[in-house]
Amino acid sequence: MTLARRLAAEGLGTALLLAVVVGSAIMADRLAGGNAAIALFANSVASAAGLLALILAFGAISGAHFNPVVTLSEAWQGGMEWSDTLPYAAAQVFGAFAGIAAAHAMFGEPLFAMATHSRTGTALWWSEFMATFGLIFVTSGCARSRPSLTPFAVAAYIASAYWFTASSSFANPALTLARAATDTVAGIRFADVPGYVAAQLLGAMAATVLVTWLHSPAKLREPGPDVRRASTY
């Protein structure tokens, strides 16, 4: 696939992912009647199902990263060229904001609105570290051992991470930045974005180092020709 096609896939896929995440959060909030548990359950199921469908649809084109830390981890592990990481991240951020606008348009909200929802503090930063660490570990570990099952494993992990983290698992710098532009239940104040993104980057780095070490034991014989992984998924 040409770089242009891969970038188009990353941008469109990320836009659809944000539309799913934010749109389902708005719908759940409106229909749950104030029951936060039901709203979170609906949002988590919709987000995980949408993510699974999007990975299956776009994986063969761009790898279906939809997330700058997944892209950085993939480059670190030799799965893609470092020169492609910045264009990938740019496409993901652009797509994320487009997805916010698409979700808002469906629910009669302004296309963009500065978020006022406060999300900060040590517990939430640690939650984002853990959520991102797990995401990268599951993605990379399954890609090495059970590649055909990676989309299902990633979707299952995200569904669970909505519940076991205090932050409800953003685990994605592009998604985090874009959600500063929605003043709905899915939003995060722009002032709180740097703390989330820093935690996500640290979690991704730690997971990449560990999964690379675990899956790269000392060789007992001379290695064969280097075979590069074609894609995360």
PDB file of C-alpha atoms in Angstrom:
ATOM      1  CA  MET A   1       0.000   0.000   0.000  1.00  0.00           C
ATOM      2  CA  THR A   2       1.223   3.501  -0.784  1.00  0.00           C
ATOM      3  CA  LEU A   3       1.787   5.884   2.117  1.00  0.00           C
ATOM      4  CA  ALA A   4      -1.088   8.072   0.911  1.00  0.00           C
ATOM      5  CA  ARG A   5      -3.526   5.157   1.083  1.00  0.00           C
ATOM      6  CA  ARG A   6      -2.276   4.130   4.501  1.00  0.00           C
ATOM      7  CA  LEU A   7      -2.638   7.678   5.821  1.00  0.00           C
ATOM      8  CA  ALA A   8      -6.150   7.939   4.395  1.00  0.00           C
ATOM      9  CA  ALA A   9      -7.039   4.679   6.144  1.00  0.00           C
ATOM     10  CA  GLU A  10      -5.592   5.886   9.444  1.00  0.00           C
ATOM     11  CA  GLY A  11      -7.412   9.211   9.233  1.00  0.00           C
ATOM     12  CA  LEU A  12     -10.760   7.707   8.267  1.00  0.00           C
ATOM     13  CA  GLY A  13     -10.472   4.857  10.748  1.00  0.00           C
ATOM     14  CA  THR A  14      -9.597   7.208  13.618  1.00  0.00           C
ATOM     15  CA  ALA A  15     -12.476   9.511  12.674  1.00  0.00           C
ATOM     16  CA  LEU A  16     -14.923   6.610  12.755  1.00  0.00           C
ATOM     17  CA  LEU A  17     -13.482   5.410  16.058  1.00  0.00           C
ATOM     18  CA  LEU A  18     -13.984   8.828  17.674  1.00  0.00           C
ATOM     19  CA  ALA A  19     -17.502   9.023  16.268  1.00  0.00           C
ATOM     20  CA  VAL A  20     -18.228   5.655  17.904  1.00  0.00           C
ATOM     21  CA  VAL A  21     -16.632   6.526  21.254  1.00  0.00           C
ATOM     22  CA  VAL A  22     -18.068  10.024  21.619  1.00  0.00           C
ATOM     23  CA  GLY A  23     -21.404   9.324  19.933  1.00  0.00           C
ATOM     24  CA  SER A  24     -22.088   6.296  22.118  1.00  0.00           C
ATOM     25  CA  ALA A  25     -21.077   8.261  25.224  1.00  0.00           C
ATOM     26  CA  ILE A  26     -23.578  11.007  24.382  1.00  0.00           C
ATOM     27  CA  MET A  27     -26.343   8.525  23.576  1.00  0.00           C
ATOM     28  CA  ALA A  28     -25.690   6.508  26.729  1.00  0.00           C
ATOM     29  CA  ASP A  29     -25.672   9.630  28.882  1.00  0.00           C
ATOM     30  CA  ARG A  30     -28.991  10.774  27.433  1.00  0.00           C
ATOM     31  CA  LEU A  31     -30.738   7.415  27.761  1.00  0.00           C
ATOM     32  CA  ALA A  32     -29.359   6.114  31.066  1.00  0.00           C
ATOM     33  CA  GLY A  33     -31.494   8.397  33.215  1.00  0.00           C
ATOM     34  CA  GLY A  34     -28.600   9.349  35.431  1.00  0.00           C
ATOM     35  CA  ASN A  35     -27.449   5.755  35.997  1.00  0.00           C
ATOM     36  CA  ALA A  36     -23.680   6.061  35.474  1.00  0.00           C
ATOM     37  CA  ALA A  37     -23.089   2.309  35.501  1.00  0.00           C
ATOM     38  CA  ILE A  38     -25.542   1.665  32.661  1.00  0.00           C
ATOM     39  CA  ALA A  39     -24.106   4.582  30.685  1.00  0.00           C
ATOM     40  CA  LEU A  40     -20.553   3.286  31.084  1.00  0.00           C
ATOM     41  CA  PHE A  41     -21.597  -0.242  30.159  1.00  0.00           C
ATOM     42  CA  ALA A  42     -23.285   0.955  26.976  1.00  0.00           C
ATOM     43  CA  ASN A  43     -20.327   3.165  26.049  1.00  0.00           C
ATOM     44  CA  SER A  44     -17.785   0.393  26.658  1.00  0.00           C
ATOM     45  CA  VAL A  45     -19.679  -2.225  24.622  1.00  0.00           C
ATOM     46  CA  ALA A  46     -20.254   0.146  21.706  1.00  0.00           C
ATOM     47  CA  SER A  47     -16.633   1.343  21.725  1.00  0.00           C
ATOM     48  CA  ALA A  48     -15.171  -2.165  21.837  1.00  0.00           C
ATOM     49  CA  ALA A  49     -17.502  -3.451  19.120  1.00  0.00           C
ATOM     50  CA  GLY A  50     -16.760  -0.467  16.909  1.00  0.00           C
ATOM     51  CA  LEU A  51     -13.021  -0.823  17.442  1.00  0.00           C
ATOM     52  CA  LEU A  52     -13.138  -4.503  16.492  1.00  0.00           C
ATOM     53  CA  ALA A  53     -15.041  -3.757  13.286  1.00  0.00           C
ATOM     54  CA  LEU A  54     -12.661  -0.941  12.340  1.00  0.00           C
ATOM     55  CA  ILE A  55      -9.517  -3.005  12.964  1.00  0.00           C
ATOM     56  CA  LEU A  56     -10.892  -5.777  10.774  1.00  0.00           C
ATOM     57  CA  ALA A  57     -11.838  -3.278   8.063  1.00  0.00           C
ATOM     58  CA  PHE A  58      -8.611  -1.245   7.960  1.00  0.00           C
ATOM     59  CA  GLY A  59      -5.980  -3.643   9.298  1.00  0.00           C
ATOM     60  CA  ALA A  60      -4.872  -4.925   5.895  1.00  0.00           C
ATOM     61  CA  ILE A  61      -4.371  -1.369   4.607  1.00  0.00           C
ATOM     62  CA  SER A  62      -2.557   0.579   7.333  1.00  0.00           C
ATOM     63  CA  GLY A  63      -2.292  -1.808  10.277  1.00  0.00           C
ATOM     64  CA  ALA A  64      -5.283  -0.050  11.871  1.00  0.00           C
ATOM     65  CA  HIS A  65      -3.292   1.735  14.559  1.00  0.00           C
ATOM     66  CA  PHE A  66      -5.672   4.697  15.092  1.00  0.00           C
ATOM     67  CA  ASN A  67      -3.349   5.671  17.945  1.00  0.00           C
ATOM     68  CA  PRO A  68       0.055   7.432  17.963  1.00  0.00           C
ATOM     69  CA  VAL A  69       1.466   5.249  20.755  1.00  0.00           C
ATOM     70  CA  VAL A  70       0.615   2.085  18.799  1.00  0.00           C
ATOM     71  CA  THR A  71       2.414   3.602  15.798  1.00  0.00           C
ATOM     72  CA  LEU A  72       5.482   4.534  17.862  1.00  0.00           C
ATOM     73  CA  SER A  73       5.616   1.088  19.448  1.00  0.00           C
ATOM     74  CA  GLU A  74       5.318  -0.582  16.049  1.00  0.00           C
ATOM     75  CA  ALA A  75       8.208   1.492  14.669  1.00  0.00           C
ATOM     76  CA  TRP A  76      10.287   0.740  17.773  1.00  0.00           C
ATOM     77  CA  GLN A  77       9.771  -2.990  17.191  1.00  0.00           C
ATOM     78  CA  GLY A  78      10.716  -2.732  13.516  1.00  0.00           C
ATOM     79  CA  GLY A  79       7.243  -3.205  12.097  1.00  0.00           C
ATOM     80  CA  MET A  80       7.257   0.067  10.131  1.00  0.00           C
ATOM     81  CA  GLU A  81       9.615   2.827   9.053  1.00  0.00           C
ATOM     82  CA  TRP A  82      10.347   5.594  11.576  1.00  0.00           C
ATOM     83  CA  SER A  83       9.866   8.135   8.786  1.00  0.00           C
ATOM     84  CA  ASP A  84       6.186   7.125   8.578  1.00  0.00           C
ATOM     85  CA  THR A  85       5.418   7.732  12.261  1.00  0.00           C
ATOM     86  CA  LEU A  86       4.913  11.502  12.077  1.00  0.00           C
ATOM     87  CA  PRO A  87       2.570  11.335   9.045  1.00  0.00           C
ATOM     88  CA  TYR A  88       0.637   8.524  10.773  1.00  0.00           C
ATOM     89  CA  ALA A  89       0.274  10.591  13.959  1.00  0.00           C
ATOM     90  CA  ALA A  90      -0.835  13.647  12.000  1.00  0.00           C
ATOM     91  CA  ALA A  91      -3.481  11.623  10.156  1.00  0.00           C
ATOM     92  CA  GLN A  92      -4.682  10.142  13.443  1.00  0.00           C
ATOM     93  CA  VAL A  93      -5.014  13.557  15.128  1.00  0.00           C
ATOM     94  CA  PHE A  94      -6.786  15.051  12.120  1.00  0.00           C
ATOM     95  CA  GLY A  95      -9.118  12.064  11.964  1.00  0.00           C
ATOM     96  CA  ALA A  96      -9.835  12.283  15.693  1.00  0.00           C
ATOM     97  CA  PHE A  97     -11.032  15.886  15.416  1.00  0.00           C
ATOM     98  CA  ALA A  98     -13.097  14.982  12.353  1.00  0.00           C
ATOM     99  CA  GLY A  99     -14.709  12.209  14.380  1.00  0.00           C
ATOM    100  CA  ILE A 100     -15.608  14.654  17.164  1.00  0.00           C
ATOM    101  CA  ALA A 101     -17.313  16.920  14.633  1.00  0.00           C
ATOM    102  CA  ALA A 102     -19.175  13.976  13.096  1.00  0.00           C
ATOM    103  CA  ALA A 103     -20.462  12.819  16.487  1.00  0.00           C
ATOM    104  CA  HIS A 104     -21.540  16.327  17.475  1.00  0.00           C
ATOM    105  CA  ALA A 105     -23.394  16.803  14.196  1.00  0.00           C
ATOM    106  CA  MET A 106     -25.380  13.607  14.791  1.00  0.00           C
ATOM    107  CA  PHE A 107     -26.546  14.795  18.212  1.00  0.00           C
ATOM    108  CA  GLY A 108     -27.173  18.462  17.469  1.00  0.00           C
ATOM    109  CA  GLU A 109     -24.109  19.723  19.348  1.00  0.00           C
ATOM    110  CA  PRO A 110     -21.764  22.495  18.139  1.00  0.00           C
ATOM    111  CA  LEU A 111     -19.101  20.953  15.907  1.00  0.00           C
ATOM    112  CA  PHE A 112     -16.435  21.829  18.476  1.00  0.00           C
ATOM    113  CA  ALA A 113     -16.695  23.073  22.059  1.00  0.00           C
ATOM    114  CA  MET A 114     -14.012  23.438  24.716  1.00  0.00           C
ATOM    115  CA  ALA A 115     -14.395  20.709  27.320  1.00  0.00           C
ATOM    116  CA  THR A 116     -14.959  21.650  30.959  1.00  0.00           C
ATOM    117  CA  HIS A 117     -14.836  18.125  32.427  1.00  0.00           C
ATOM    118  CA  SER A 118     -11.940  17.974  34.920  1.00  0.00           C
ATOM    119  CA  ARG A 119      -9.795  14.834  34.669  1.00  0.00           C
ATOM    120  CA  THR A 120      -6.564  15.174  36.621  1.00  0.00           C
ATOM    121  CA  GLY A 121      -4.659  13.710  39.548  1.00  0.00           C
ATOM    122  CA  THR A 122      -2.257  10.898  40.340  1.00  0.00           C
ATOM    123  CA  ALA A 123      -4.905   8.167  40.284  1.00  0.00           C
ATOM    124  CA  LEU A 124      -6.068   9.108  36.792  1.00  0.00           C
ATOM    125  CA  TRP A 125      -2.514   9.444  35.451  1.00  0.00           C
ATOM    126  CA  TRP A 126      -1.645   6.016  36.860  1.00  0.00           C
ATOM    127  CA  SER A 127      -4.836   4.668  35.295  1.00  0.00           C
ATOM    128  CA  GLU A 128      -3.756   5.988  31.899  1.00  0.00           C
ATOM    129  CA  PHE A 129      -0.295   4.482  32.331  1.00  0.00           C
ATOM    130  CA  MET A 130      -1.844   1.101  33.146  1.00  0.00           C
ATOM    131  CA  ALA A 131      -4.449   1.297  30.376  1.00  0.00           C
ATOM    132  CA  THR A 132      -1.852   2.139  27.736  1.00  0.00           C
ATOM    133  CA  PHE A 133       0.672  -0.374  29.048  1.00  0.00           C
ATOM    134  CA  GLY A 134      -1.934  -3.105  28.751  1.00  0.00           C
ATOM    135  CA  LEU A 135      -3.067  -2.005  25.307  1.00  0.00           C
ATOM    136  CA  ILE A 136       0.448  -2.065  23.860  1.00  0.00           C
ATOM    137  CA  PHE A 137       1.285  -5.337  25.584  1.00  0.00           C
ATOM    138  CA  VAL A 138      -1.854  -7.044  24.302  1.00  0.00           C
ATOM    139  CA  THR A 139      -1.426  -5.628  20.797  1.00  0.00           C
ATOM    140  CA  SER A 140       2.255  -6.527  20.456  1.00  0.00           C
ATOM    141  CA  GLY A 141       2.055  -9.822  22.293  1.00  0.00           C
ATOM    142  CA  CYS A 142      -0.851 -11.111  20.221  1.00  0.00           C
ATOM    143  CA  ALA A 143       0.701  -9.836  16.983  1.00  0.00           C
ATOM    144  CA  ARG A 144       3.723 -12.012  17.730  1.00  0.00           C
ATOM    145  CA  SER A 145       1.910 -15.129  18.951  1.00  0.00           C
ATOM    146  CA  ARG A 146      -1.705 -15.081  17.698  1.00  0.00           C
ATOM    147  CA  PRO A 147      -1.889 -12.442  14.928  1.00  0.00           C
ATOM    148  CA  SER A 148      -5.279 -13.566  13.615  1.00  0.00           C
ATOM    149  CA  LEU A 149      -6.794 -13.017  17.067  1.00  0.00           C
ATOM    150  CA  THR A 150      -5.226  -9.608  17.718  1.00  0.00           C
ATOM    151  CA  PRO A 151      -8.310  -7.533  16.739  1.00  0.00           C
ATOM    152  CA  PHE A 152     -10.514  -9.528  19.106  1.00  0.00           C
ATOM    153  CA  ALA A 153      -7.982  -9.365  21.933  1.00  0.00           C
ATOM    154  CA  VAL A 154      -7.578  -5.601  21.566  1.00  0.00           C
ATOM    155  CA  ALA A 155     -11.332  -5.006  21.548  1.00  0.00           C
ATOM    156  CA  ALA A 156     -11.792  -7.240  24.595  1.00  0.00           C
ATOM    157  CA  TYR A 157      -9.026  -5.431  26.453  1.00  0.00           C
ATOM    158  CA  ILE A 158     -10.522  -2.011  25.720  1.00  0.00           C
ATOM    159  CA  ALA A 159     -13.941  -3.148  26.942  1.00  0.00           C
ATOM    160  CA  SER A 160     -12.402  -4.304  30.215  1.00  0.00           C
ATOM    161  CA  ALA A 161     -10.199  -1.219  30.567  1.00  0.00           C
ATOM    162  CA  TYR A 162     -13.278   1.014  30.567  1.00  0.00           C
ATOM    163  CA  TRP A 163     -14.121  -0.669  33.867  1.00  0.00           C
ATOM    164  CA  PHE A 164     -10.880  -1.457  35.664  1.00  0.00           C
ATOM    165  CA  THR A 165      -9.323   2.011  35.264  1.00  0.00           C
ATOM    166  CA  ALA A 166     -10.434   5.157  37.075  1.00  0.00           C
ATOM    167  CA  SER A 167      -9.964   7.150  33.863  1.00  0.00           C
ATOM    168  CA  SER A 168     -12.187   4.841  31.756  1.00  0.00           C
ATOM    169  CA  SER A 169      -9.169   4.155  29.544  1.00  0.00           C
ATOM    170  CA  PHE A 170      -8.399   6.866  26.979  1.00  0.00           C
ATOM    171  CA  ALA A 171      -5.015   5.188  26.217  1.00  0.00           C
ATOM    172  CA  ASN A 172      -4.592   7.236  23.028  1.00  0.00           C
ATOM    173  CA  PRO A 173      -2.964  10.698  22.676  1.00  0.00           C
ATOM    174  CA  ALA A 174      -4.926  11.573  19.506  1.00  0.00           C
ATOM    175  CA  LEU A 175      -8.217  10.616  21.134  1.00  0.00           C
ATOM    176  CA  THR A 176      -7.281  12.505  24.305  1.00  0.00           C
ATOM    177  CA  LEU A 177      -6.432  15.706  22.459  1.00  0.00           C
ATOM    178  CA  ALA A 178      -9.591  15.580  20.352  1.00  0.00           C
ATOM    179  CA  ARG A 179     -11.796  14.979  23.387  1.00  0.00           C
ATOM    180  CA  ALA A 180     -10.720  18.384  24.671  1.00  0.00           C
ATOM    181  CA  ALA A 181     -12.958  19.714  21.878  1.00  0.00           C
ATOM    182  CA  THR A 182     -16.189  18.157  23.188  1.00  0.00           C
ATOM    183  CA  ASP A 183     -18.063  19.664  26.102  1.00  0.00           C
ATOM    184  CA  THR A 184     -20.050  16.480  26.639  1.00  0.00           C
ATOM    185  CA  VAL A 185     -19.665  13.624  29.098  1.00  0.00           C
ATOM    186  CA  ALA A 186     -16.801  12.351  26.887  1.00  0.00           C
ATOM    187  CA  GLY A 187     -14.727  15.526  27.236  1.00  0.00           C
ATOM    188  CA  ILE A 188     -11.490  16.357  29.051  1.00  0.00           C
ATOM    189  CA  ARG A 189     -10.285  19.867  29.868  1.00  0.00           C
ATOM    190  CA  PHE A 190      -7.417  20.949  27.631  1.00  0.00           C
ATOM    191  CA  ALA A 191      -5.361  21.755  30.738  1.00  0.00           C
ATOM    192  CA  ASP A 192      -5.592  18.089  31.757  1.00  0.00           C
ATOM    193  CA  VAL A 193      -4.479  16.686  28.390  1.00  0.00           C
ATOM    194  CA  PRO A 194      -0.681  16.893  28.972  1.00  0.00           C
ATOM    195  CA  GLY A 195      -0.843  14.728  32.107  1.00  0.00           C
ATOM    196  CA  TYR A 196      -2.858  12.069  30.287  1.00  0.00           C
ATOM    197  CA  VAL A 197      -0.591  12.080  27.231  1.00  0.00           C
ATOM    198  CA  ALA A 198       2.591  11.877  29.324  1.00  0.00           C
ATOM    199  CA  ALA A 199       1.201   8.870  31.209  1.00  0.00           C
ATOM    200  CA  GLN A 200       0.180   7.213  27.937  1.00  0.00           C
ATOM    201  CA  LEU A 201       3.626   7.663  26.411  1.00  0.00           C
ATOM    202  CA  LEU A 202       5.350   6.259  29.491  1.00  0.00           C
ATOM    203  CA  GLY A 203       2.994   3.287  29.573  1.00  0.00           C
ATOM    204  CA  ALA A 204       3.608   2.565  25.900  1.00  0.00           C
ATOM    205  CA  MET A 205       7.382   2.775  26.333  1.00  0.00           C
ATOM    206  CA  ALA A 206       7.366   0.423  29.331  1.00  0.00           C
ATOM    207  CA  ALA A 207       5.163  -2.119  27.553  1.00  0.00           C
ATOM    208  CA  THR A 208       7.244  -2.035  24.368  1.00  0.00           C
ATOM    209  CA  VAL A 209      10.474  -2.646  26.269  1.00  0.00           C
ATOM    210  CA  LEU A 210       8.979  -5.510  28.264  1.00  0.00           C
ATOM    211  CA  VAL A 211       7.157  -7.275  25.431  1.00  0.00           C
ATOM    212  CA  THR A 212      10.245  -7.032  23.211  1.00  0.00           C
ATOM    213  CA  TRP A 213      12.382  -8.582  25.926  1.00  0.00           C
ATOM    214  CA  LEU A 214       9.885 -11.347  26.700  1.00  0.00           C
ATOM    215  CA  HIS A 215       9.530 -12.347  23.051  1.00  0.00           C
ATOM    216  CA  SER A 216      13.259 -12.113  22.231  1.00  0.00           C
ATOM    217  CA  PRO A 217      15.070 -14.817  24.238  1.00  0.00           C
ATOM    218  CA  ALA A 218      18.729 -15.518  23.610  1.00  0.00           C
ATOM    219  CA  LYS A 219      19.272 -17.442  20.380  1.00  0.00           C
ATOM    220  CA  LEU A 220      20.588 -20.984  20.734  1.00  0.00           C
ATOM    221  CA  ARG A 221      21.614 -21.189  17.086  1.00  0.00           C
ATOM    222  CA  GLU A 222      22.477 -18.853  14.272  1.00  0.00           C
ATOM    223  CA  PRO A 223      19.389 -16.866  13.249  1.00  0.00           C
ATOM    224  CA  GLY A 224      18.011 -17.148   9.748  1.00  0.00           C
ATOM    225  CA  PRO A 225      17.309 -14.252   7.420  1.00  0.00           C
ATOM    226  CA  ASP A 226      15.611 -11.320   9.073  1.00  0.00           C
ATOM    227  CA  VAL A 227      11.873 -11.433   8.472  1.00  0.00           C
ATOM    228  CA  ARG A 228      10.027  -8.237   9.234  1.00  0.00           C
ATOM    229  CA  ARG A 229       6.454  -8.226  10.493  1.00  0.00           C
ATOM    230  CA  ALA A 230       4.175  -6.718   7.893  1.00  0.00           C
ATOM    231  CA  SER A 231       1.588  -5.245  10.209  1.00  0.00           C
ATOM    232  CA  THR A 232       0.424  -4.993  13.796  1.00  0.00           C
ATOM    233  CA  TYR A 233      -2.833  -6.768  12.953  1.00  0.00           C
TER     234      TYR A 233
END
